[in-house]
mmCIF file of C-alpha atoms in Angstrom:
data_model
loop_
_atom_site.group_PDB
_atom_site.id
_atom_site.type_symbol
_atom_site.label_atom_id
_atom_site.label_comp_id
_atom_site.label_asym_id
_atom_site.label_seq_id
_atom_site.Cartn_x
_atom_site.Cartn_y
_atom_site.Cartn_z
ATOM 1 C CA UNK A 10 0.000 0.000 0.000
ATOM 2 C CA UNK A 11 2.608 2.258 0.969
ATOM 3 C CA UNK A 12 3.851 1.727 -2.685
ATOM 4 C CA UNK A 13 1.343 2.838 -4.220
ATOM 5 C CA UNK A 14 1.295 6.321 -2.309
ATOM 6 C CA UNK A 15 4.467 6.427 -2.712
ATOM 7 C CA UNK A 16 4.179 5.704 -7.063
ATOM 8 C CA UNK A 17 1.446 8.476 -6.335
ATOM 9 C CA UNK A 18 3.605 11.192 -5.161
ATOM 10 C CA UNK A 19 6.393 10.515 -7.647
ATOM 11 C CA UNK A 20 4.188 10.984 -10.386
ATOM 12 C CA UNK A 21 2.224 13.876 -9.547
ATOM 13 C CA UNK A 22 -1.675 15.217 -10.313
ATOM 14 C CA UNK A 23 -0.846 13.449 -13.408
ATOM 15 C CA UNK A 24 -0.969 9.603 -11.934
ATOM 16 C CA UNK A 25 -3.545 10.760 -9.389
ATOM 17 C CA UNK A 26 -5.566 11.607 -12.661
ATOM 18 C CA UNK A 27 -4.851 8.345 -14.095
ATOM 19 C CA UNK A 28 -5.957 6.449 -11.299
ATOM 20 C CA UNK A 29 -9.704 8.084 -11.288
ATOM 21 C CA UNK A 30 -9.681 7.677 -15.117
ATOM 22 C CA UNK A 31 -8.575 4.061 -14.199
ATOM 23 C CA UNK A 32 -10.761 3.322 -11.408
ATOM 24 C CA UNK A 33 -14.154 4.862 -13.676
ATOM 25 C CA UNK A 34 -13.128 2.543 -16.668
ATOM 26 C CA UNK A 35 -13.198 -0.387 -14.384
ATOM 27 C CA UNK A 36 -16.357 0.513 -13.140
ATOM 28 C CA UNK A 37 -17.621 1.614 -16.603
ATOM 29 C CA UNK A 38 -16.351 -2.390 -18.082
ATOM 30 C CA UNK A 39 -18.283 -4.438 -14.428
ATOM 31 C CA UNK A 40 -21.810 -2.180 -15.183
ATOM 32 C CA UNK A 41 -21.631 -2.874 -19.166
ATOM 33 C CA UNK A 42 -20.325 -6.980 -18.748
ATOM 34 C CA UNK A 43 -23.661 -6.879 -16.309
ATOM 35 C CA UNK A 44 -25.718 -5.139 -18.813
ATOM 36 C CA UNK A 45 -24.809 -6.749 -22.101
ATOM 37 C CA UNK A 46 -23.888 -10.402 -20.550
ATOM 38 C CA UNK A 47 -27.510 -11.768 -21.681
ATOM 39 C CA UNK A 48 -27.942 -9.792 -24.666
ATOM 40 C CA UNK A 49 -26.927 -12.639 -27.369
ATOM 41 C CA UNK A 50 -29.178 -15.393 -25.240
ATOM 42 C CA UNK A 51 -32.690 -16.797 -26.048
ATOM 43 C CA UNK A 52 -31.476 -17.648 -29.349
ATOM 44 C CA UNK A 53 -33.559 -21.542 -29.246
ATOM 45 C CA UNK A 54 -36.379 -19.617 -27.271
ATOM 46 C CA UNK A 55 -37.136 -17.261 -30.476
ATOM 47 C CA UNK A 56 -36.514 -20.482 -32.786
ATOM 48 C CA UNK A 57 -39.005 -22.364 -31.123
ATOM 49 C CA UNK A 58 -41.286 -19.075 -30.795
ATOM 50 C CA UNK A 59 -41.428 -18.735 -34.851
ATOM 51 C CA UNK A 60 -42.043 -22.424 -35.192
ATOM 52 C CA UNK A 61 -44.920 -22.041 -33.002
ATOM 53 C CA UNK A 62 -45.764 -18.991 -34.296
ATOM 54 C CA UNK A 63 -45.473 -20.303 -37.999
ATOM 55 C CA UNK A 64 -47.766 -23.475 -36.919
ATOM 56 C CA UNK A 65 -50.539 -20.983 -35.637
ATOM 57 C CA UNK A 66 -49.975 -21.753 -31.958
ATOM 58 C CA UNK A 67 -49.708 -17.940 -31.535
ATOM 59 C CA UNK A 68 -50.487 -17.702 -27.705
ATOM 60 C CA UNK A 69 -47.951 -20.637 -27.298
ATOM 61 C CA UNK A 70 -44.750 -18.868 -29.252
ATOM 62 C CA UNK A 71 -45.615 -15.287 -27.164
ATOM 63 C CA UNK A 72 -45.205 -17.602 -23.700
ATOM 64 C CA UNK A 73 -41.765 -18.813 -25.373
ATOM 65 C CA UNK A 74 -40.157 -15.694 -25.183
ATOM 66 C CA UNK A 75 -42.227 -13.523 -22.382
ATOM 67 C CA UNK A 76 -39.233 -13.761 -19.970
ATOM 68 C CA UNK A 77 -36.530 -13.365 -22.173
ATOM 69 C CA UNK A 78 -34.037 -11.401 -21.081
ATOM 70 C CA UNK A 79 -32.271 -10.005 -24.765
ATOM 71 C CA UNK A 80 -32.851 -6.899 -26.587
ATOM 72 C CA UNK A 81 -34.551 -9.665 -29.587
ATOM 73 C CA UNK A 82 -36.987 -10.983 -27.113
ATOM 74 C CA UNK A 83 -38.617 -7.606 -26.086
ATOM 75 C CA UNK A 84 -38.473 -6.401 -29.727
ATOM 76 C CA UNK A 85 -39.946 -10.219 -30.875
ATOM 77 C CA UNK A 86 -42.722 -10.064 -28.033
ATOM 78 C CA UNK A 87 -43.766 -6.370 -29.016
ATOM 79 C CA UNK A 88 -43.662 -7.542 -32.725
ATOM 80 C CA UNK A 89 -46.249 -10.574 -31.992
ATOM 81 C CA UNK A 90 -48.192 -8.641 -29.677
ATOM 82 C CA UNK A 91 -48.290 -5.815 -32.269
ATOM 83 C CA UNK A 92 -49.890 -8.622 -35.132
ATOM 84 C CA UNK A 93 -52.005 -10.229 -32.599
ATOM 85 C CA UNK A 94 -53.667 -6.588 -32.361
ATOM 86 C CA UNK A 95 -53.957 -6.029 -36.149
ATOM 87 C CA UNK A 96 -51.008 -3.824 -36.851
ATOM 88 C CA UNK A 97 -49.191 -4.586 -39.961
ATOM 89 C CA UNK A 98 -47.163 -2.958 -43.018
ATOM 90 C CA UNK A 99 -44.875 -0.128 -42.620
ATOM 91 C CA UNK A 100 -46.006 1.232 -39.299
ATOM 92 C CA UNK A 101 -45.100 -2.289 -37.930
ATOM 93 C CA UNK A 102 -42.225 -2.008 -39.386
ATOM 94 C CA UNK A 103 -41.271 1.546 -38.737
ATOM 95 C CA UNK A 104 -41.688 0.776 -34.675
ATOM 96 C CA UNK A 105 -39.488 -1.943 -35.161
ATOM 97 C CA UNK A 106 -36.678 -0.331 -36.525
ATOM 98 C CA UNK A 107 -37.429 2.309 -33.934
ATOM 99 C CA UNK A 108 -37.288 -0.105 -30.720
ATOM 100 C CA UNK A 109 -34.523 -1.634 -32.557
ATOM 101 C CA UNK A 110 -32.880 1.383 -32.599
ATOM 102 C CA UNK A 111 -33.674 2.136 -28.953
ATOM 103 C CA UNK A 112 -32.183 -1.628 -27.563
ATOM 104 C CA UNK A 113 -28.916 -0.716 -29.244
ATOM 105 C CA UNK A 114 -28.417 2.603 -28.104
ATOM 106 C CA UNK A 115 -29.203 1.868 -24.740
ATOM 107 C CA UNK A 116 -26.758 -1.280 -25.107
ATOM 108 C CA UNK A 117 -23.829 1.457 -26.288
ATOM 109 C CA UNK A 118 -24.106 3.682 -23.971
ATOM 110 C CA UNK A 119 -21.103 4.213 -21.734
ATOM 111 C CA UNK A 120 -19.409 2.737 -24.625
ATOM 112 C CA UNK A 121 -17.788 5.988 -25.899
ATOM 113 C CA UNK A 122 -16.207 6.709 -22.305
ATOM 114 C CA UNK A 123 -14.122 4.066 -22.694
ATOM 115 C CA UNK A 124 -13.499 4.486 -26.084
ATOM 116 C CA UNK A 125 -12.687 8.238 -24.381
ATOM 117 C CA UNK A 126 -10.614 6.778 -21.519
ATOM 118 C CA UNK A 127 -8.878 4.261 -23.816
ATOM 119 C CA UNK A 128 -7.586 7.596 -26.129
ATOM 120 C CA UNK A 129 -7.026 9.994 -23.772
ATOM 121 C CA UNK A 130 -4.964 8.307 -20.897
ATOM 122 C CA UNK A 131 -1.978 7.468 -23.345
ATOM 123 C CA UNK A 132 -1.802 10.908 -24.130
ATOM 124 C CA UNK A 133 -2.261 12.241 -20.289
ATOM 125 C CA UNK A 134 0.690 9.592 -19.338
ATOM 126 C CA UNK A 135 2.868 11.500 -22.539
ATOM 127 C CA UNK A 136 2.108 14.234 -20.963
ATOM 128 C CA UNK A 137 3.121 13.776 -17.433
ATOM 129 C CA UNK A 138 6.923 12.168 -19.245
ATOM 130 C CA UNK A 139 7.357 15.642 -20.560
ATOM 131 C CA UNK A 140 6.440 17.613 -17.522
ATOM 132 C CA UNK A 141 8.700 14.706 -15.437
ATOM 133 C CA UNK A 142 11.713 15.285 -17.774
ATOM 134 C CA UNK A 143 10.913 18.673 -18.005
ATOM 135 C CA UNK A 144 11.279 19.031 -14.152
ATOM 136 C CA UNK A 145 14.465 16.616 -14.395
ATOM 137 C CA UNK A 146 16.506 18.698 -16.779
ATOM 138 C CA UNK A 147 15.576 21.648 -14.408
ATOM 139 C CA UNK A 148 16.894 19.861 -11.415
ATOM 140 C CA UNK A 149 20.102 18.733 -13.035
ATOM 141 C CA UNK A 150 21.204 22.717 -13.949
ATOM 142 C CA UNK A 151 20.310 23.649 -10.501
ATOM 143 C CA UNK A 152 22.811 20.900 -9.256
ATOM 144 C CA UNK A 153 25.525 21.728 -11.461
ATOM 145 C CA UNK A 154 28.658 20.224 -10.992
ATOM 146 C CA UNK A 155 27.009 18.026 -8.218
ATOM 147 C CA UNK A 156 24.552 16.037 -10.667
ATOM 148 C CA UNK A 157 25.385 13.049 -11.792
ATOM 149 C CA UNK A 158 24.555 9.619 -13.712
ATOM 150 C CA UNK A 159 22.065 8.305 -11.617
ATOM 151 C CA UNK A 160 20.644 11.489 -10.557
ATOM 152 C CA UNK A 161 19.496 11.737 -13.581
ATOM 153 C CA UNK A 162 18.412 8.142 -14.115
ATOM 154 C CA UNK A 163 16.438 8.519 -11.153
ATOM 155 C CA UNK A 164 14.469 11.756 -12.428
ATOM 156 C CA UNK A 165 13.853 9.951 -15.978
ATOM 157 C CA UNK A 166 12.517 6.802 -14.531
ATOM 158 C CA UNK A 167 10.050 9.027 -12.360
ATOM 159 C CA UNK A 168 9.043 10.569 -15.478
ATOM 160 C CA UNK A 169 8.913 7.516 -17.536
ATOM 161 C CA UNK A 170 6.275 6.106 -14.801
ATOM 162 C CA UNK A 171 3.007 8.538 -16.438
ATOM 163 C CA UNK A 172 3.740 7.097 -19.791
ATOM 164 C CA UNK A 173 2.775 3.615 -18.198
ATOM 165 C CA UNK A 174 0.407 4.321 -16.258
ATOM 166 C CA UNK A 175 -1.196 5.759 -19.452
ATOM 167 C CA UNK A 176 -0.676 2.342 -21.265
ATOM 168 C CA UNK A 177 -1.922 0.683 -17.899
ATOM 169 C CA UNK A 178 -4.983 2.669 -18.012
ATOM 170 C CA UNK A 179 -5.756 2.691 -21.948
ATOM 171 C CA UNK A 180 -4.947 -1.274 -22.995
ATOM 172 C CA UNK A 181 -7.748 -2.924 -20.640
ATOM 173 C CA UNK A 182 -10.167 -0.084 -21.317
ATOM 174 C CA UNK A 183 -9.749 -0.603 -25.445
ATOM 175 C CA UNK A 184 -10.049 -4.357 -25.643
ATOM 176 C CA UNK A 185 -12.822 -4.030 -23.192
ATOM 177 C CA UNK A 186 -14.480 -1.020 -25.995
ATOM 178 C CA UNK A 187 -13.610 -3.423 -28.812
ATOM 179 C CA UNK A 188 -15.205 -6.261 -27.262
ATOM 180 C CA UNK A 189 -18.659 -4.837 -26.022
ATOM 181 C CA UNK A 190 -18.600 -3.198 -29.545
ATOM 182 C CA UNK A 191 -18.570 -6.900 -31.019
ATOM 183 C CA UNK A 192 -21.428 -8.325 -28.608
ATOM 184 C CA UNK A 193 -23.690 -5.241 -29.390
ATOM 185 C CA UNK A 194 -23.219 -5.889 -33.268
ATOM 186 C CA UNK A 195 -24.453 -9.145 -32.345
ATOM 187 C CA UNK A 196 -27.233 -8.616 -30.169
ATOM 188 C CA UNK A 197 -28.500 -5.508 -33.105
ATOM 189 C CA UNK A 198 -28.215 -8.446 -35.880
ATOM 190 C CA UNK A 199 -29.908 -11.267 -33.502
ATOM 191 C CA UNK A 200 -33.060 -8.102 -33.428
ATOM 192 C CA UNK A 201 -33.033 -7.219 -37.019
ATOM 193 C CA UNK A 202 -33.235 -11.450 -37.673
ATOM 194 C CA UNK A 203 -35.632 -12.204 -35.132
ATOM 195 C CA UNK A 204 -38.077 -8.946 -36.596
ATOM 196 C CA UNK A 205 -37.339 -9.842 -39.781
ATOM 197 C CA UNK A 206 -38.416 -13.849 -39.845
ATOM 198 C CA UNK A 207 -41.622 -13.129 -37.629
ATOM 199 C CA UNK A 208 -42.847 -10.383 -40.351
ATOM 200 C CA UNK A 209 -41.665 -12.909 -43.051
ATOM 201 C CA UNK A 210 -43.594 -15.763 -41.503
ATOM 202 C CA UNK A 211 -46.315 -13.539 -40.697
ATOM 203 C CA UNK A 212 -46.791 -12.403 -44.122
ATOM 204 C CA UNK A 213 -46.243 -9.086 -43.405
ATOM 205 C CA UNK A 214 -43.777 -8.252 -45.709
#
């Protein structure tokens, strides 16, 4: 522990930056693995829903997927609900697209402040080197005659230690961007198929 203060003081309001940015990207990556862990399941649920539905056991394929947890369940079980009442054609399909649209911006949100985090810290730990060496150079005129090898050394190290924490901060934060960005592509395909093969076995297209 006393480390860590101590990696906090060398490094300045820079690393004390870093860690908050740090500490809100891994709270940012535990709310979205909660959020978007179930959004690619229920993917036999819906099958067996448009067999039912296809088979005319309409009341049957809605129970299938009433407690389905994914972004295509709720947009499936609005879609058969919506038929069951009589609504068909474009405005079917135009509230759709729209709910679509709704699941998957709800599903990227927060995704940009990592994507934030992820460009930003690199550039904060850069910046913190350059202050660091900055600062170093300074100290070794002051000393003159009296500086020496490892005084140095020991200044450039210090300033070297933003630049990782940077990396530190921006690696987890990017593959965790890159890979919520893949599940949400997913999840908005698994919705556009689901839609799409209940309006094509519904006739509706």
């Amino acid at each position: 522990m006393a480390g860590t203060w101590d990696m906090l003081g060398t490094g300045g309001p820079v690393i004390v930056i870093l860690a908050l940015m740090s500490l809100l990207s891994l709270t940012v990556i535990a709310v979205k693995l909660i959020q978007l862990w179930p959004v690619r399941s229920g993917g036999q649920a819906r099958e067996q829903a448009l067999t039912q539905w296809k088979g005319g056991d309409r009341k049957q394929a809605q129970d299938s997927i009433a407690d389905g947890k994914s972004p295509a369940d709720r947009v499936m079980a609005y879609a058969m609900q919506a038929l069951q009442e009589g609504l068909r054609g474009p405005l079917l399909q135009d509230e759709l697209q729209r709910r679509g649209n709704e699941e998957v911006s709800r599903m990227n949100s927060l995704i940009r402040l990592l994507e934030l985090i992820a460009m930003v810290s690199p550039l904060l730990g850069l910046l913190g080197t350059v202050l660091g060496m900055i600062q170093s150079f300074q100290e070794l005129e002051l000393a003159q005659g009296a500086a020496n090898a490892s005084v140095l050394a020991g200044g450039i190290w210090q300033a070297l230690l933003t630049t990782a924490a940077g990396l530190l901060v921006a690696i987890p934060a990017a593959i965790a961007a890159g890979l919520f960005a893949a599940r949400i592509d997913a999840a908005a395909q698994a919705i556009e198929s689901a839609a799409g093969r209940l309006l094509l076995i519904d006739g509706s297209r």
